[in-house]
Amino acid sequence: MLVWELLLVILLADFVSGFVHWAEDAYARPDMPWLKKIAEENLLHHQRPRDFLRKTWWQSSYDLMLIGAVVLLLASWFNSLTWHVVLFVVLSVNANQVHKWAHRNRTENPCWVVWLQKTCLLQTPRHHSQHHRGNNDTNYCVLTNLLNPVLDRVKFWRVLEVLISRLTGLQPRLAMK
């Protein structure tokens, strides 16, 4: 039972990080005042994927840390603070770091990261590189190699974009190219 709970928490964190990544790629635009910085950094990342490796953990994860702190406070406030919530927050707060590791080669990562990538417990560079091919419209989840093949096979992100377009009229950035 514990193994299944652990796997479900990991997959949930992977999915949520993928959802945020997809939303940034699909809808963040430099002409949107609230999302200008995110959109500009996102576009730069797709033009020069390794540039963000220069950022410190704090520079690339402070916003995730703040959101994670809010989640932990809310869970505590509602007497729902369990190891599941803590693990979810720890994984989610470190999604950008795992993403960075997927952009590095073996010699740039610590040996334990290379081992976790070899065992596919962390996303591998090869798997993540598929996101940077073509239109950058696949492989949004950055923690593991597990969800992307399933979500891409069922066209989850495209279906979500169609639903959003029909409900709101908002078009994804890729459709505007």
Coordinates of N, CA and C in Angstrom, one line a residue:
M1 N 0.8 -1.2 0.0 CA 0.0 0.0 0.0 C 0.9 1.3 0.0
L2 N 1.9 1.3 0.8 CA 2.8 2.4 0.9 C 3.4 2.8 -0.4
V3 N 3.8 1.7 -1.1 CA 4.5 1.9 -2.4 C 3.5 2.6 -3.4
W4 N 2.3 2.2 -3.4 CA 1.3 2.8 -4.3 C 1.0 4.2 -3.9
E5 N 0.9 4.5 -2.6 CA 0.7 5.9 -2.2 C 1.9 6.8 -2.6
L6 N 3.1 6.3 -2.4 CA 4.3 7.0 -2.8 C 4.2 7.3 -4.3
L7 N 3.9 6.2 -5.1 CA 3.9 6.4 -6.6 C 2.8 7.4 -7.0
L8 N 1.6 7.4 -6.4 CA 0.6 8.3 -6.7 C 1.0 9.7 -6.3
V9 N 1.6 10.0 -5.2 CA 2.1 11.3 -4.9 C 3.1 11.8 -5.9
I10 N 4.0 11.0 -6.3 CA 5.0 11.3 -7.3 C 4.4 11.7 -8.6
L11 N 3.4 10.8 -9.0 CA 2.7 11.1 -10.3 C 1.9 12.4 -10.2
L12 N 1.3 12.6 -9.1 CA 0.5 13.9 -8.9 C 1.4 15.1 -9.0
A13 N 2.5 15.0 -8.4 CA 3.5 16.2 -8.4 C 4.0 16.3 -9.9
D14 N 4.2 15.2 -10.5 CA 4.7 15.3 -11.9 C 3.6 15.9 -12.8
F15 N 2.4 15.5 -12.6 CA 1.3 16.0 -13.4 C 1.1 17.5 -13.1
V16 N 1.1 17.9 -11.9 CA 0.9 19.3 -11.6 C 2.0 20.2 -12.2
S17 N 3.2 19.7 -12.1 CA 4.4 20.4 -12.7 C 4.2 20.5 -14.2
G18 N 3.7 19.4 -14.8 CA 3.5 19.4 -16.2 C 2.4 20.3 -16.6
F19 N 1.3 20.4 -15.8 CA 0.2 21.3 -16.1 C 0.7 22.7 -16.1
V20 N 1.5 23.1 -15.1 CA 2.0 24.5 -15.0 C 2.9 24.7 -16.2
H21 N 3.8 23.8 -16.6 CA 4.7 23.9 -17.7 C 3.8 24.1 -19.0
W22 N 2.8 23.3 -19.2 CA 2.0 23.4 -20.4 C 1.3 24.7 -20.4
A23 N 0.7 25.2 -19.3 CA 0.0 26.5 -19.3 C 1.0 27.6 -19.6
E24 N 2.2 27.6 -19.1 CA 3.2 28.6 -19.5 C 3.4 28.5 -21.0
D25 N 3.7 27.3 -21.5 CA 4.0 27.2 -22.9 C 2.8 27.6 -23.8
A26 N 1.7 27.2 -23.4 CA 0.5 27.4 -24.3 C -0.1 28.8 -24.2
Y27 N -0.1 29.4 -23.0 CA -0.8 30.7 -22.8 C -0.1 31.9 -22.4
A28 N 1.1 31.7 -21.8 CA 1.8 32.9 -21.3 C 2.4 33.6 -22.5
R29 N 2.2 34.9 -22.6 CA 2.7 35.8 -23.7 C 3.3 37.0 -23.1
P30 N 4.3 37.5 -23.8 CA 5.0 38.7 -23.3 C 4.1 40.0 -23.2
D31 N 3.0 40.0 -23.9 CA 2.1 41.1 -23.9 C 1.1 41.1 -22.7
M32 N 1.2 40.0 -21.9 CA 0.3 39.9 -20.8 C 1.1 40.4 -19.5
P33 N 0.6 41.6 -19.0 CA 1.3 42.2 -17.9 C 1.7 41.3 -16.7
W34 N 0.7 40.5 -16.3 CA 1.0 39.6 -15.1 C 1.9 38.4 -15.4
L35 N 2.0 38.1 -16.7 CA 2.8 36.9 -17.1 C 4.0 37.3 -18.0
K36 N 4.2 38.5 -18.1 CA 5.3 39.0 -19.1 C 6.6 38.3 -18.8
K37 N 7.1 38.4 -17.5 CA 8.4 37.8 -17.2 C 8.5 36.3 -17.4
I38 N 7.4 35.6 -17.0 CA 7.3 34.2 -17.2 C 7.4 33.8 -18.7
A39 N 6.6 34.6 -19.4 CA 6.5 34.3 -20.9 C 7.9 34.6 -21.5
E40 N 8.5 35.7 -21.2 CA 9.8 36.0 -21.8 C 10.8 34.9 -21.4
E41 N 10.9 34.5 -20.2 CA 11.8 33.4 -19.8 C 11.5 32.1 -20.4
N42 N 10.2 31.8 -20.6 CA 9.8 30.6 -21.2 C 10.2 30.6 -22.7
L43 N 10.0 31.7 -23.4 CA 10.4 31.7 -24.8 C 11.9 31.6 -25.0
L44 N 12.6 32.3 -24.1 CA 14.1 32.2 -24.1 C 14.6 30.8 -23.9
H45 N 13.9 30.1 -22.9 CA 14.3 28.7 -22.6 C 14.1 27.8 -23.8
H46 N 13.1 28.1 -24.6 CA 12.9 27.2 -25.8 C 13.9 27.6 -26.9
Q47 N 14.3 28.8 -26.9 CA 15.3 29.2 -27.9 C 16.7 28.8 -27.5
R48 N 17.0 28.9 -26.2 CA 18.4 28.5 -25.7 C 18.2 27.7 -24.4
P49 N 17.9 26.4 -24.6 CA 17.4 25.6 -23.4 C 18.4 25.5 -22.3
R50 N 19.7 25.7 -22.5 CA 20.6 25.5 -21.4 C 20.9 26.8 -20.6
D51 N 20.4 27.9 -21.1 CA 20.7 29.2 -20.5 C 20.2 29.3 -19.0
F52 N 19.1 28.6 -18.7 CA 18.5 28.6 -17.4 C 19.4 27.8 -16.4
L53 N 20.3 27.1 -16.9 CA 21.2 26.4 -16.0 C 22.1 27.3 -15.1
R54 N 22.3 28.5 -15.6 CA 23.1 29.5 -14.9 C 22.4 30.0 -13.6
K55 N 21.1 29.8 -13.5 CA 20.3 30.3 -12.4 C 20.6 29.4 -11.2
T56 N 20.6 30.0 -10.0 CA 20.7 29.3 -8.8 C 19.4 28.6 -8.5
W57 N 19.4 27.7 -7.5 CA 18.1 27.0 -7.2 C 17.1 28.0 -6.8
W58 N 17.5 29.0 -5.9 CA 16.6 30.0 -5.5 C 16.0 30.8 -6.6
Q59 N 16.8 31.2 -7.6 CA 16.4 32.0 -8.7 C 15.3 31.3 -9.6
S60 N 15.5 30.0 -9.7 CA 14.5 29.3 -10.5 C 13.4 28.6 -9.7
S61 N 13.4 28.7 -8.4 CA 12.4 28.0 -7.6 C 11.8 28.8 -6.5
Y62 N 12.1 30.1 -6.3 CA 11.6 30.8 -5.2 C 10.1 30.9 -5.3
D63 N 9.5 31.0 -6.5 CA 8.1 31.1 -6.6 C 7.4 29.8 -6.2
L64 N 8.0 28.7 -6.6 CA 7.5 27.4 -6.2 C 7.6 27.2 -4.7
M65 N 8.7 27.7 -4.1 CA 8.9 27.6 -2.7 C 7.8 28.3 -1.9
L66 N 7.5 29.5 -2.4 CA 6.4 30.3 -1.8 C 5.0 29.6 -1.9
I67 N 4.7 29.1 -3.1 CA 3.5 28.3 -3.3 C 3.5 27.1 -2.4
G68 N 4.6 26.4 -2.3 CA 4.7 25.2 -1.5 C 4.5 25.5 0.0
A69 N 5.0 26.7 0.5 CA 4.8 27.1 1.8 C 3.4 27.4 2.1
V70 N 2.7 28.0 1.2 CA 1.2 28.3 1.3 C 0.5 26.9 1.4
V71 N 0.8 26.0 0.5 CA 0.1 24.7 0.6 C 0.4 24.0 1.9
L72 N 1.6 24.0 2.4 CA 1.9 23.4 3.8 C 1.1 24.1 4.9
L73 N 1.1 25.4 4.8 CA 0.3 26.2 5.9 C -1.2 25.9 5.8
L74 N -1.7 25.8 4.6 CA -3.2 25.5 4.5 C -3.4 24.1 4.9
A75 N -2.6 23.2 4.6 CA -2.8 21.8 5.0 C -2.7 21.7 6.5
S76 N -1.8 22.4 7.1 CA -1.7 22.4 8.6 C -2.9 23.1 9.2
W77 N -3.3 24.2 8.6 CA -4.5 24.9 9.1 C -5.8 24.0 9.2
F78 N -5.9 23.2 8.1 CA -7.0 22.3 8.0 C -6.8 20.9 8.5
N79 N -5.8 20.7 9.3 CA -5.4 19.4 9.9 C -5.2 18.3 8.9
S80 N -4.6 18.7 7.7 CA -4.5 17.7 6.7 C -3.0 17.6 6.3
L81 N -2.1 18.0 7.2 CA -0.7 17.9 6.9 C -0.2 16.4 7.1
T82 N 0.0 15.7 6.0 CA 0.5 14.3 6.1 C 1.8 14.2 5.3
W83 N 2.4 13.1 5.4 CA 3.6 12.9 4.6 C 3.4 13.0 3.1
H84 N 2.1 12.7 2.7 CA 1.8 12.8 1.3 C 1.9 14.3 0.8
V85 N 1.3 15.2 1.6 CA 1.4 16.6 1.3 C 2.8 17.1 1.3
V86 N 3.6 16.7 2.3 CA 5.0 17.2 2.4 C 5.8 16.7 1.2
L87 N 5.6 15.4 0.9 CA 6.3 14.9 -0.3 C 5.9 15.6 -1.6
F88 N 4.6 15.8 -1.8 CA 4.1 16.5 -2.9 C 4.8 17.9 -3.0
V89 N 4.8 18.6 -1.9 CA 5.4 19.9 -1.9 C 6.9 19.9 -2.2
V90 N 7.6 19.0 -1.6 CA 9.0 18.8 -1.8 C 9.3 18.6 -3.3
L91 N 8.6 17.6 -3.9 CA 8.8 17.3 -5.3 C 8.4 18.5 -6.2
S92 N 7.3 19.1 -5.9 CA 6.8 20.3 -6.7 C 7.8 21.5 -6.6
V93 N 8.2 21.7 -5.4 CA 9.2 22.9 -5.3 C 10.5 22.6 -6.0
N94 N 10.8 21.4 -6.2 CA 12.1 21.1 -6.9 C 11.9 20.7 -8.4
A95 N 10.7 20.9 -8.9 CA 10.5 20.6 -10.3 C 11.5 21.3 -11.3
N96 N 11.7 22.6 -11.0 CA 12.7 23.3 -11.9 C 14.1 22.7 -11.8
Q97 N 14.4 22.3 -10.6 CA 15.8 21.7 -10.4 C 15.9 20.4 -11.2
V98 N 14.9 19.5 -11.1 CA 14.8 18.3 -11.8 C 14.9 18.6 -13.3
H99 N 14.2 19.6 -13.7 CA 14.2 20.1 -15.1 C 15.6 20.5 -15.5
K100 N 16.3 21.2 -14.7 CA 17.7 21.6 -15.0 C 18.6 20.3 -15.1
W101 N 18.4 19.4 -14.2 CA 19.2 18.1 -14.3 C 19.0 17.4 -15.7
A102 N 17.7 17.5 -16.2 CA 17.4 16.9 -17.5 C 18.1 17.6 -18.6
H103 N 18.5 18.8 -18.4 CA 19.2 19.6 -19.4 C 20.7 19.5 -19.4
R104 N 21.2 18.8 -18.3 CA 22.7 18.6 -18.2 C 23.1 17.3 -18.7
N105 N 24.4 17.2 -19.0 CA 24.9 15.8 -19.3 C 25.4 15.1 -18.0
R106 N 25.7 13.9 -18.2 CA 26.1 13.1 -17.0 C 27.2 13.7 -16.1
T107 N 28.2 14.3 -16.8 CA 29.3 14.8 -16.0 C 29.0 16.1 -15.3
E108 N 27.9 16.7 -15.6 CA 27.5 17.9 -14.9 C 26.6 17.7 -13.7
N109 N 26.0 16.5 -13.6 CA 25.1 16.1 -12.5 C 25.8 15.3 -11.5
P110 N 25.4 15.5 -10.2 CA 25.9 14.6 -9.2 C 25.7 13.1 -9.5
C111 N 26.5 12.2 -9.0 CA 26.4 10.8 -9.3 C 25.0 10.3 -8.9
W112 N 24.4 10.8 -7.8 CA 23.2 10.2 -7.3 C 22.0 10.7 -8.2
V113 N 22.2 11.8 -8.9 CA 21.2 12.3 -9.9 C 21.3 11.4 -11.1
V114 N 22.5 11.1 -11.6 CA 22.7 10.2 -12.7 C 22.1 8.9 -12.4
W115 N 22.3 8.4 -11.2 CA 21.7 7.1 -10.8 C 20.2 7.1 -10.9
L116 N 19.6 8.2 -10.3 CA 18.1 8.3 -10.3 C 17.6 8.4 -11.7
Q117 N 18.3 9.1 -12.6 CA 17.9 9.2 -14.0 C 18.1 7.8 -14.7
K118 N 19.1 7.1 -14.4 CA 19.3 5.7 -15.0 C 18.2 4.8 -14.6
T119 N 17.7 4.9 -13.4 CA 16.7 4.1 -12.9 C 15.3 4.6 -13.3
C120 N 15.3 5.7 -14.0 CA 14.1 6.4 -14.4 C 13.2 6.9 -13.3
L121 N 13.8 7.1 -12.1 CA 13.0 7.7 -11.0 C 13.0 9.2 -11.2
L122 N 14.0 9.7 -11.9 CA 14.0 11.1 -12.3 C 14.0 11.2 -13.9
Q123 N 13.4 12.2 -14.4 CA 13.3 12.3 -15.9 C 14.8 12.3 -16.5
T124 N 14.9 11.6 -17.5 CA 16.2 11.5 -18.2 C 16.4 12.6 -19.2
P125 N 17.6 13.0 -19.5 CA 17.8 14.0 -20.6 C 17.2 13.6 -21.9
R126 N 17.4 12.4 -22.3 CA 16.8 11.9 -23.5 C 15.3 12.1 -23.6
H127 N 14.6 11.7 -22.5 CA 13.2 11.8 -22.5 C 12.8 13.3 -22.6
H128 N 13.4 14.2 -21.8 CA 13.0 15.6 -21.8 C 13.4 16.3 -23.2
S129 N 14.4 15.8 -23.8 CA 14.8 16.4 -25.1 C 13.7 16.4 -26.1
Q130 N 12.8 15.4 -26.0 CA 11.6 15.4 -26.9 C 10.7 16.6 -26.8
H131 N 10.7 17.3 -25.6 CA 9.9 18.5 -25.5 C 10.5 19.6 -26.3
H132 N 11.8 19.6 -26.5 CA 12.5 20.7 -27.2 C 12.6 20.5 -28.7
R133 N 11.9 19.5 -29.2 CA 11.9 19.2 -30.7 C 10.6 19.8 -31.2
G134 N 10.7 20.3 -32.5 CA 9.5 20.7 -33.1 C 8.9 21.9 -32.5
N135 N 7.6 21.8 -32.1 CA 6.8 22.9 -31.6 C 6.8 23.0 -30.1
N136 N 7.6 22.2 -29.4 CA 7.7 22.2 -27.9 C 6.3 21.9 -27.3
D137 N 5.6 21.0 -27.9 CA 4.2 20.7 -27.5 C 4.0 19.3 -27.0
T138 N 5.0 18.7 -26.5 CA 4.9 17.4 -25.9 C 5.8 17.3 -24.7
N139 N 5.6 16.3 -23.9 CA 6.5 16.0 -22.8 C 6.6 17.2 -21.8
Y140 N 5.5 17.6 -21.3 CA 5.5 18.8 -20.4 C 5.8 18.4 -18.9
C141 N 5.6 17.2 -18.5 CA 5.9 16.7 -17.2 C 7.4 16.6 -17.0
V142 N 8.0 17.2 -16.0 CA 9.4 17.2 -15.9 C 10.0 16.4 -14.8
L143 N 9.2 15.7 -14.0 CA 9.8 15.0 -12.9 C 10.2 13.5 -13.2
T144 N 9.3 12.9 -14.0 CA 9.6 11.5 -14.4 C 9.4 11.2 -15.9
N145 N 9.7 10.0 -16.3 CA 9.4 9.6 -17.7 C 8.0 8.9 -17.8
L146 N 7.3 8.9 -16.7 CA 6.1 8.0 -16.7 C 4.9 8.6 -17.3
L147 N 4.5 9.8 -17.1 CA 3.2 10.4 -17.5 C 3.2 10.9 -18.9
N148 N 4.3 11.4 -19.4 CA 4.3 12.0 -20.7 C 3.9 11.1 -21.9
P149 N 4.4 9.9 -21.9 CA 3.9 9.0 -23.0 C 2.4 8.8 -23.0
V150 N 1.8 8.6 -21.8 CA 0.4 8.4 -21.7 C -0.4 9.7 -22.1
L151 N 0.0 10.8 -21.5 CA -0.7 12.1 -21.8 C -0.6 12.5 -23.3
D152 N 0.6 12.3 -23.8 CA 0.8 12.6 -25.3 C 0.1 11.7 -26.2
R153 N 0.0 10.4 -25.8 CA -0.7 9.4 -26.6 C -2.2 9.7 -26.7
V154 N -2.8 10.1 -25.6 CA -4.2 10.4 -25.6 C -4.5 11.9 -26.0
K155 N -3.4 12.6 -26.3 CA -3.5 14.0 -26.8 C -4.2 14.9 -25.7
F156 N -3.8 14.6 -24.4 CA -4.5 15.3 -23.3 C -4.4 16.8 -23.4
W157 N -3.2 17.3 -23.7 CA -2.9 18.7 -23.7 C -3.7 19.4 -24.9
R158 N -3.7 18.7 -26.1 CA -4.4 19.3 -27.2 C -5.9 19.3 -26.9
V159 N -6.5 18.3 -26.3 CA -7.9 18.2 -26.0 C -8.2 19.4 -25.0
L160 N -7.3 19.6 -24.0 CA -7.5 20.6 -23.0 C -7.5 22.0 -23.7
E161 N -6.6 22.2 -24.7 CA -6.6 23.5 -25.4 C -7.8 23.7 -26.2
V162 N -8.4 22.6 -26.8 CA -9.6 22.8 -27.6 C -10.8 23.1 -26.7
L163 N -10.8 22.5 -25.5 CA -11.9 22.8 -24.5 C -11.8 24.2 -24.1
I164 N -10.6 24.7 -23.8 CA -10.4 26.1 -23.3 C -10.8 27.0 -24.4
S165 N -10.4 26.7 -25.7 CA -10.7 27.6 -26.8 C -12.2 27.7 -27.0
R166 N -12.9 26.6 -26.9 CA -14.3 26.6 -27.1 C -15.1 27.3 -25.9
L167 N -14.6 27.1 -24.7 CA -15.2 27.8 -23.6 C -14.9 29.2 -23.4
T168 N -13.7 29.6 -23.8 CA -13.2 31.0 -23.5 C -12.9 31.8 -24.8
G169 N -12.6 31.1 -25.9 CA -12.1 31.8 -27.1 C -10.6 32.0 -27.0
L170 N -10.0 31.7 -25.9 CA -8.5 31.9 -25.8 C -7.8 30.9 -26.6
Q171 N -6.9 31.3 -27.5 CA -6.1 30.4 -28.3 C -4.7 30.2 -27.7
P172 N -4.2 28.9 -27.8 CA -2.9 28.7 -27.3 C -1.9 29.4 -28.2
R173 N -0.7 29.8 -27.6 CA 0.3 30.5 -28.3 C 0.7 29.7 -29.6
L174 N 0.9 28.4 -29.5 CA 1.3 27.7 -30.7 C 0.4 27.8 -31.8
A175 N -0.9 27.9 -31.6 CA -1.9 28.1 -32.6 C -1.8 29.4 -33.3
M176 N -1.2 30.4 -32.6 CA -1.1 31.7 -33.2 C 0.1 31.9 -34.0
K177 N 1.0 30.9 -34.1 CA 2.2 31.1 -34.9 C 1.9 31.2 -36.4

